[in-house]
Coordinates of C-alpha atoms in Angstrom, one line a residue:
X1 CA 0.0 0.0 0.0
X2 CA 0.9 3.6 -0.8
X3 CA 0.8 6.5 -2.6
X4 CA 0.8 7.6 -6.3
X5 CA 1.9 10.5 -8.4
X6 CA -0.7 12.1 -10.3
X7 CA -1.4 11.3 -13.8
X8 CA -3.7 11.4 -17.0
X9 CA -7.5 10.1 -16.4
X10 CA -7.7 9.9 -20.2
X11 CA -4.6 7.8 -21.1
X12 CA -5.1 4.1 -21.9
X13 CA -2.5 2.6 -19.6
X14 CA -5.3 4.1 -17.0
X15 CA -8.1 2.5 -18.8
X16 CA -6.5 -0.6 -18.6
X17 CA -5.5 -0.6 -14.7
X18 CA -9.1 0.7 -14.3
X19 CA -10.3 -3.1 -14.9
X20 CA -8.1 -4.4 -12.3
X21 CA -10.1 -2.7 -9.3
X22 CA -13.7 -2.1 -9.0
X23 CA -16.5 0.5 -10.0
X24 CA -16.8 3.6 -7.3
X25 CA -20.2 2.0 -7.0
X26 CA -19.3 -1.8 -6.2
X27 CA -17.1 -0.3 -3.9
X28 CA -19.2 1.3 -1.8
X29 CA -22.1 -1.6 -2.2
X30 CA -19.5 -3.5 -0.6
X31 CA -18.3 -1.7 2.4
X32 CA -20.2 -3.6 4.9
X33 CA -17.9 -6.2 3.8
X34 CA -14.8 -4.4 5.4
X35 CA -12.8 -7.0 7.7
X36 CA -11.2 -5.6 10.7
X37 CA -8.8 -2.8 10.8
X38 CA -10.1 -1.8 7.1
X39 CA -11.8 1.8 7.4
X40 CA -14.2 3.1 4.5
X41 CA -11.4 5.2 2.7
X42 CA -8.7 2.3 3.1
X43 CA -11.9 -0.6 1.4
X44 CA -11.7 2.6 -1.4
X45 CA -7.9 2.4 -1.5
X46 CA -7.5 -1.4 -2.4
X47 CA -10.3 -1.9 -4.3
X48 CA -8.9 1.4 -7.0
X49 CA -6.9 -0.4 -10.0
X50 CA -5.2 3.2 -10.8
X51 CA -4.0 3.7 -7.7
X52 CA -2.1 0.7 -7.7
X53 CA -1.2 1.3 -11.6
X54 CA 0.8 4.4 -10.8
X55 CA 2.4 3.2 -7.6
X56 CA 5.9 2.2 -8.6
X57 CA 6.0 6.1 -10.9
X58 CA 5.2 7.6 -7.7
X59 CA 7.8 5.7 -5.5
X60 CA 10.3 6.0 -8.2
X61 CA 10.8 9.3 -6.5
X62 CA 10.1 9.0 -2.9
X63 CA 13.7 9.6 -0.8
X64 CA 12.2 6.4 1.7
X65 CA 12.2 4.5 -0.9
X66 CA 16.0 4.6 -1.5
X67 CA 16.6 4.8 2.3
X68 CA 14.4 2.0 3.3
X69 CA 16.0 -0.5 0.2
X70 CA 19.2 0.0 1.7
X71 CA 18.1 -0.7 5.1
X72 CA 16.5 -3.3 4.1
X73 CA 19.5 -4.9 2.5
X74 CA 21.4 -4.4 6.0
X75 CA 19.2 -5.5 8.0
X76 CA 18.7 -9.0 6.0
X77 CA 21.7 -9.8 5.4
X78 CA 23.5 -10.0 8.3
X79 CA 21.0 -12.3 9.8
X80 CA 22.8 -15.0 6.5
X81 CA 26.0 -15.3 8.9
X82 CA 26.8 -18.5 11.3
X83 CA 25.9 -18.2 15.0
X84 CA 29.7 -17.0 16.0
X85 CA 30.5 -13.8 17.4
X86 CA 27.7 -11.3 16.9
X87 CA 26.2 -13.1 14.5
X88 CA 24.9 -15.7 17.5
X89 CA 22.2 -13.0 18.0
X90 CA 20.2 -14.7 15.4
X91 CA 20.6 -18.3 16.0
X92 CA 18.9 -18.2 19.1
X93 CA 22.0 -18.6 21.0
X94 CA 22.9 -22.3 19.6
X95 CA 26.7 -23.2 19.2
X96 CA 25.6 -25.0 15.9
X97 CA 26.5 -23.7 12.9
X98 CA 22.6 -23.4 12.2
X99 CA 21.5 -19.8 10.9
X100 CA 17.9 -18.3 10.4
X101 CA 18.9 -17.6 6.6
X102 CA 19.9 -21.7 6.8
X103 CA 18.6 -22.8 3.4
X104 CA 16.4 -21.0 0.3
X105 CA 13.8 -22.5 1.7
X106 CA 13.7 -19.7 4.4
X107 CA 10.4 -17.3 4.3
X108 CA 10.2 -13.3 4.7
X109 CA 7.0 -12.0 5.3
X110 CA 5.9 -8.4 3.2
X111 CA 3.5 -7.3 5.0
X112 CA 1.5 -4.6 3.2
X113 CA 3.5 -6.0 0.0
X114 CA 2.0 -3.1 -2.4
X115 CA 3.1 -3.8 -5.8
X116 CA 6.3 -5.9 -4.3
X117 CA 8.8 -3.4 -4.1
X118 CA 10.5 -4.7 -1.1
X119 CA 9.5 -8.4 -2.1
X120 CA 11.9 -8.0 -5.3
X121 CA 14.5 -6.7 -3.5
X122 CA 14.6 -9.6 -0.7
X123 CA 13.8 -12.2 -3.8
X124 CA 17.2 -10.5 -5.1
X125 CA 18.8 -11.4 -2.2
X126 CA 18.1 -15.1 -1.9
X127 CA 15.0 -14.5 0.1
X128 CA 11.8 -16.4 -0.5
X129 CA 8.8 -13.8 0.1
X130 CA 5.7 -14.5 1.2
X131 CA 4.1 -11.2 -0.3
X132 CA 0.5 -10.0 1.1
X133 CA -1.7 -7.5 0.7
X134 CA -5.6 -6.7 0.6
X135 CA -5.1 -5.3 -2.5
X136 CA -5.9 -7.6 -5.8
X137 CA -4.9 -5.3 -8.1
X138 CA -1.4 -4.5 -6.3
X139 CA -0.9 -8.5 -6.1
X140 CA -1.8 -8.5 -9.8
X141 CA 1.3 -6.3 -10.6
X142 CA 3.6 -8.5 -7.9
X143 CA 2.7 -11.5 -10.2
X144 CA 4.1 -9.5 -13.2
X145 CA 7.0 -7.9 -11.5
X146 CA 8.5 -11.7 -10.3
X147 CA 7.1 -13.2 -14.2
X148 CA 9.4 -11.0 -15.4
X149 CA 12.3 -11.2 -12.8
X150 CA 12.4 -14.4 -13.1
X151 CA 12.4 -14.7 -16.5
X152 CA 15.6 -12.0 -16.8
X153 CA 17.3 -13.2 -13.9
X154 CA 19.4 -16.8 -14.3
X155 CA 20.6 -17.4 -10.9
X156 CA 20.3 -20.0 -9.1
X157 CA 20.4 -18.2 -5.9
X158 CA 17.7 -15.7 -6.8
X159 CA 14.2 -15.8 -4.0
X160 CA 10.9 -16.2 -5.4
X161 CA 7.6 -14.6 -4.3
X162 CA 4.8 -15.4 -3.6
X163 CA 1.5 -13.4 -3.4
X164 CA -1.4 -13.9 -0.9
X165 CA -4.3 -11.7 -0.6
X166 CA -5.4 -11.1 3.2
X167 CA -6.3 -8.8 5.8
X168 CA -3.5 -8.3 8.4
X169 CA -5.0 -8.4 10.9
X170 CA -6.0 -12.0 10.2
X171 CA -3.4 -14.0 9.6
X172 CA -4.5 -16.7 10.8
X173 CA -3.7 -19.2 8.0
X174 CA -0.1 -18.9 8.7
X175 CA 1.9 -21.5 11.1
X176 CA 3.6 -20.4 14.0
X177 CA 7.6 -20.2 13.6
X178 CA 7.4 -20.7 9.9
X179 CA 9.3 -17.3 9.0
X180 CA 12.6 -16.5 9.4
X181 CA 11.6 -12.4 9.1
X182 CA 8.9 -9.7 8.0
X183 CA 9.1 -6.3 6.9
X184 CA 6.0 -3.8 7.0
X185 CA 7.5 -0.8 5.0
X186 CA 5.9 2.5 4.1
X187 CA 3.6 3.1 7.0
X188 CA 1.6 0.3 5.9
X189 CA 0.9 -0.4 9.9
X190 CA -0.6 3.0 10.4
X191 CA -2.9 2.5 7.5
X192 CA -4.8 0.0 9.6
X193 CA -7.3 1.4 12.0
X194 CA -7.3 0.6 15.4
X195 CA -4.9 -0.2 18.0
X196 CA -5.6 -3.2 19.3
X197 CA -6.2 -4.3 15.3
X198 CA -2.3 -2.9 14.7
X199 CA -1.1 -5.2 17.7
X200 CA -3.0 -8.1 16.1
X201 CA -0.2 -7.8 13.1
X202 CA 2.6 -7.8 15.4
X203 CA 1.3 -10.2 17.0
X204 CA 0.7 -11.9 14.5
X205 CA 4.6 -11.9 12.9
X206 CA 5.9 -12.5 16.2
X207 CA 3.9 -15.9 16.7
X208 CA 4.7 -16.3 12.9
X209 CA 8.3 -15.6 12.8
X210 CA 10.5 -17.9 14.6
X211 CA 12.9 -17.0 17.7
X212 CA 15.7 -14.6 16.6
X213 CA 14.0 -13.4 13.6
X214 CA 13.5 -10.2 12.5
X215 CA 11.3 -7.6 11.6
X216 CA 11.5 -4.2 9.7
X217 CA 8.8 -1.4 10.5
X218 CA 8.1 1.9 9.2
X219 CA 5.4 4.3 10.7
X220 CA 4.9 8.3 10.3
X221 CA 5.8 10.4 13.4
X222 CA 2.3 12.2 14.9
X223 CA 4.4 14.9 16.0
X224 CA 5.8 15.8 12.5
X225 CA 2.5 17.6 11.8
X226 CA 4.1 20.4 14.4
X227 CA 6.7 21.3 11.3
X228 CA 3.5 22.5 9.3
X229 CA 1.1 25.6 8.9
X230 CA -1.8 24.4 11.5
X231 CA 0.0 21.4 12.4
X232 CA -0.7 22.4 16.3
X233 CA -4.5 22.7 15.8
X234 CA -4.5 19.2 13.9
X235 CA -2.8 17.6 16.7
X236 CA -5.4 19.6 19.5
X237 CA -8.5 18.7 17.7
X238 CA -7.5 15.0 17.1
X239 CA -6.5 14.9 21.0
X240 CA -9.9 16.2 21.8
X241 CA -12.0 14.0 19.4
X242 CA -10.2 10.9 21.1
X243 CA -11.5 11.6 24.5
X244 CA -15.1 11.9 22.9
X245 CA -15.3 9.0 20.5
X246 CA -14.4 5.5 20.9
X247 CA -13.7 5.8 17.3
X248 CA -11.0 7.9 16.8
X249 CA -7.7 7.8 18.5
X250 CA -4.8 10.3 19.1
X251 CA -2.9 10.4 16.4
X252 CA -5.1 9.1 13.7
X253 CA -6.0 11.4 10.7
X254 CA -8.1 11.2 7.4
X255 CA -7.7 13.4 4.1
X256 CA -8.5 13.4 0.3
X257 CA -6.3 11.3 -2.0
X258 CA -6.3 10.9 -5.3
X259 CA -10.0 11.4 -5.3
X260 CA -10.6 9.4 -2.1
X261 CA -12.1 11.4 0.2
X262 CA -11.3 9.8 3.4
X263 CA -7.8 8.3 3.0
X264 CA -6.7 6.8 6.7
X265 CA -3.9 7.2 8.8
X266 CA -2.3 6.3 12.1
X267 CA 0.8 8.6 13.2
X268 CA 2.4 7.3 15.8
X269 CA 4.5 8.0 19.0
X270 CA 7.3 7.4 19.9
X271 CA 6.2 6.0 23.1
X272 CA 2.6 4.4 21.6
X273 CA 5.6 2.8 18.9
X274 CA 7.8 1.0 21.4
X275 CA 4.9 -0.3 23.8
X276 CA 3.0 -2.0 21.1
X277 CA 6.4 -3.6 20.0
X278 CA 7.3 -4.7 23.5
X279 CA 3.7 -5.8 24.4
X280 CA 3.8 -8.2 21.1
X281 CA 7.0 -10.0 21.2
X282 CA 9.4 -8.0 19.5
X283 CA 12.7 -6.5 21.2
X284 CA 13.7 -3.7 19.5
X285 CA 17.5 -3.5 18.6
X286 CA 17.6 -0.4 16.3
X287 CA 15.4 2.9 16.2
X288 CA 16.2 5.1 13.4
X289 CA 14.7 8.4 13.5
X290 CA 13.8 10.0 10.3
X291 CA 14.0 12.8 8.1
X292 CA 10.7 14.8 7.5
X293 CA 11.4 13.8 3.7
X294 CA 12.6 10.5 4.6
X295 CA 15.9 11.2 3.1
X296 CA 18.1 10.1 6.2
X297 CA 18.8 9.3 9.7
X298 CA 18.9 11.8 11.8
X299 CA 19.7 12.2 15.7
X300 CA 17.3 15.1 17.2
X301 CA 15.6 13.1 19.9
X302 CA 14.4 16.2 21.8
X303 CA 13.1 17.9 18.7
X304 CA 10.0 15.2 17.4
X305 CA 8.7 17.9 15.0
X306 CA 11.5 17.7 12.7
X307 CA 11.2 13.9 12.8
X308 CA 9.2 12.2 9.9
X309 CA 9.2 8.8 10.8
X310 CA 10.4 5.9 12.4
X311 CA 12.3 3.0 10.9
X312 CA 12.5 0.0 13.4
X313 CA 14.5 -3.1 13.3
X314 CA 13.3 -5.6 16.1
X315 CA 13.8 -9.3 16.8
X316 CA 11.3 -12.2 18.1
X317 CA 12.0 -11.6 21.7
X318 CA 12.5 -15.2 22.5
X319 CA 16.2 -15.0 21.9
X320 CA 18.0 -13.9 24.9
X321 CA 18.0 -10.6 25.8
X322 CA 22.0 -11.1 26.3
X323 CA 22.0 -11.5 22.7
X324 CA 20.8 -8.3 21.7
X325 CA 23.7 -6.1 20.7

């Protein structure tokens, strides 16, 4: 899930991707069909083919994007070396010369896959990917991106991906311990309404990734919106509304996009960030705080409105905590 760039309503790439979603109509015949965590503008979101049609032109030029690959790279990678030295952090502390990374045969879970951006990469990598999403017409264009992939790429070390349409926050078709990792880039977390909904998707890659593995998380900062004309007044009113409506909490926001009128969005603390990681079985070992354009890293932990987001790394916290380095 994410954004697009806009583009031409009259071009026939768009009439195409139009066939891939759903009438505005079906749509909203079908809201009372939303599964948990799914708010009306987010059911409007997946069901759109265009959106999902322009999503890699948009994210072609999105400074995360670049940011997040590399991380991404890092953060999977190391896990591929033998339990010795540091490296034992992933193993679960076994002298063996097992590894999380111990055989192709090893699954990462893309949570809120899109149009498999981050599944590519981790397929490049060796990775098997277990890509999901809500989205049918995103999933249709993961289908094509790996076709292609593997039809250009030769190797005999190269992932493949897999795409499974779900919800979530019901992921209950999945065995426990039968990932070695996840990633849930792009805010996709905060797009899911609900708190205890959000903690049902960590919860949910904890009990499905196995001891020692890891995860890599993306959410938007709530207090960004304090770098911005009215940002205060945003934050006041959406404070307020929480203590009135069981509804709506602090932190969550709605706007127009791309002719959706009530796109959804959680923004997160940092506080709200590291108790629903802690309360659903992931230790965090690295919190990177980031950029307003998500360009960078950046250390200004007293000054949250110039922070944009946070990019987590976290392992299952079944490993020993004297592990962690």
């Amino acid at each position: 899930m994410s954004n697009s760039r806009p583009h031409s309503s009259d071009s026939t790439a768009e009439s195409a991707s139009l066939n891939r979603g759903e009438s505005s109509a079906r749509i909203e015949q079908t809201q009372w069909r939303r599964p948990a965590g799914v708010s009306a503008g987010i059911w409007r979101y997946v069901h759109q083919g265009s959106i999902a049609h322009h999503y890699d032109d948009f994210v072609a030029n999105t400074p995360l994007c670049e940011l997040d690959q590399k991380i991404l790279r890092e953060v999977f990678e190391s896990i591929d070396s033998t339990s010795t030295g540091d490296s034992q952090s992933f193993s679960g502390g076994d002298e063996s010369s097992e590894k999380v990374f111990s055989t192709n045969d090893d699954w990462i879970l893309d949570l809120g896959c899109g149009t498999g951006r981050a599944a590519s990469e981790l397929a490049s990598m060796g990775r098997n990917v277990l890509a999901i999403d809500l989205s049918q017409a995103m999933l249709g264009y993961v289908r094509e991106r790996a076709a292609v992939a593997a039809e250009q790429n030769t190797s005999t070390t190269a992932g493949k991906i897999v795409p499974l349409r779900a919800n979530l926050v019901e992921l209950d078709c999945l065995a426990d311990n039968s990932a070695a990792g996840a990633v849930c880039l792009f805010s996709t977390l905060g797009m899911i309404q609900g708190r205890e909904n959000r903690r049902a998707v960590l919860r949910h890659a904890s009990r499905i990734v196995r001891p020692g593995g890891k995860l890599l998380l993306h959410v938007h900062n709530r207090y960004a919106s304090l770098a911005q004309a009215g940002g205060k007044m945003l934050l006041l009113k959406s404070w307020l509304r929480s203590l009135v409506s069981r509804d709506h909490e602090f932190g969550d926001a709605t706007y127009p996009y791309r002719g959706l009128p009530d796109m959804f969005l959680h923004r997160y603390s940092r506080r709200e960030l590291r108790s629903d990681l802690e309360n659903t079985g992931w230790t965090i070992k690295e919190f990177r705080l980031l950029s307003l354009d998500g360009s960078t890293s950046i250390q200004i932990p007293n000054r949250l409105r110039f922070v944009g987001g946070f990019l987590l790394s976290s392992i299952n916290e079944e490993v020993s905590q004297s592990l962690i380095r």
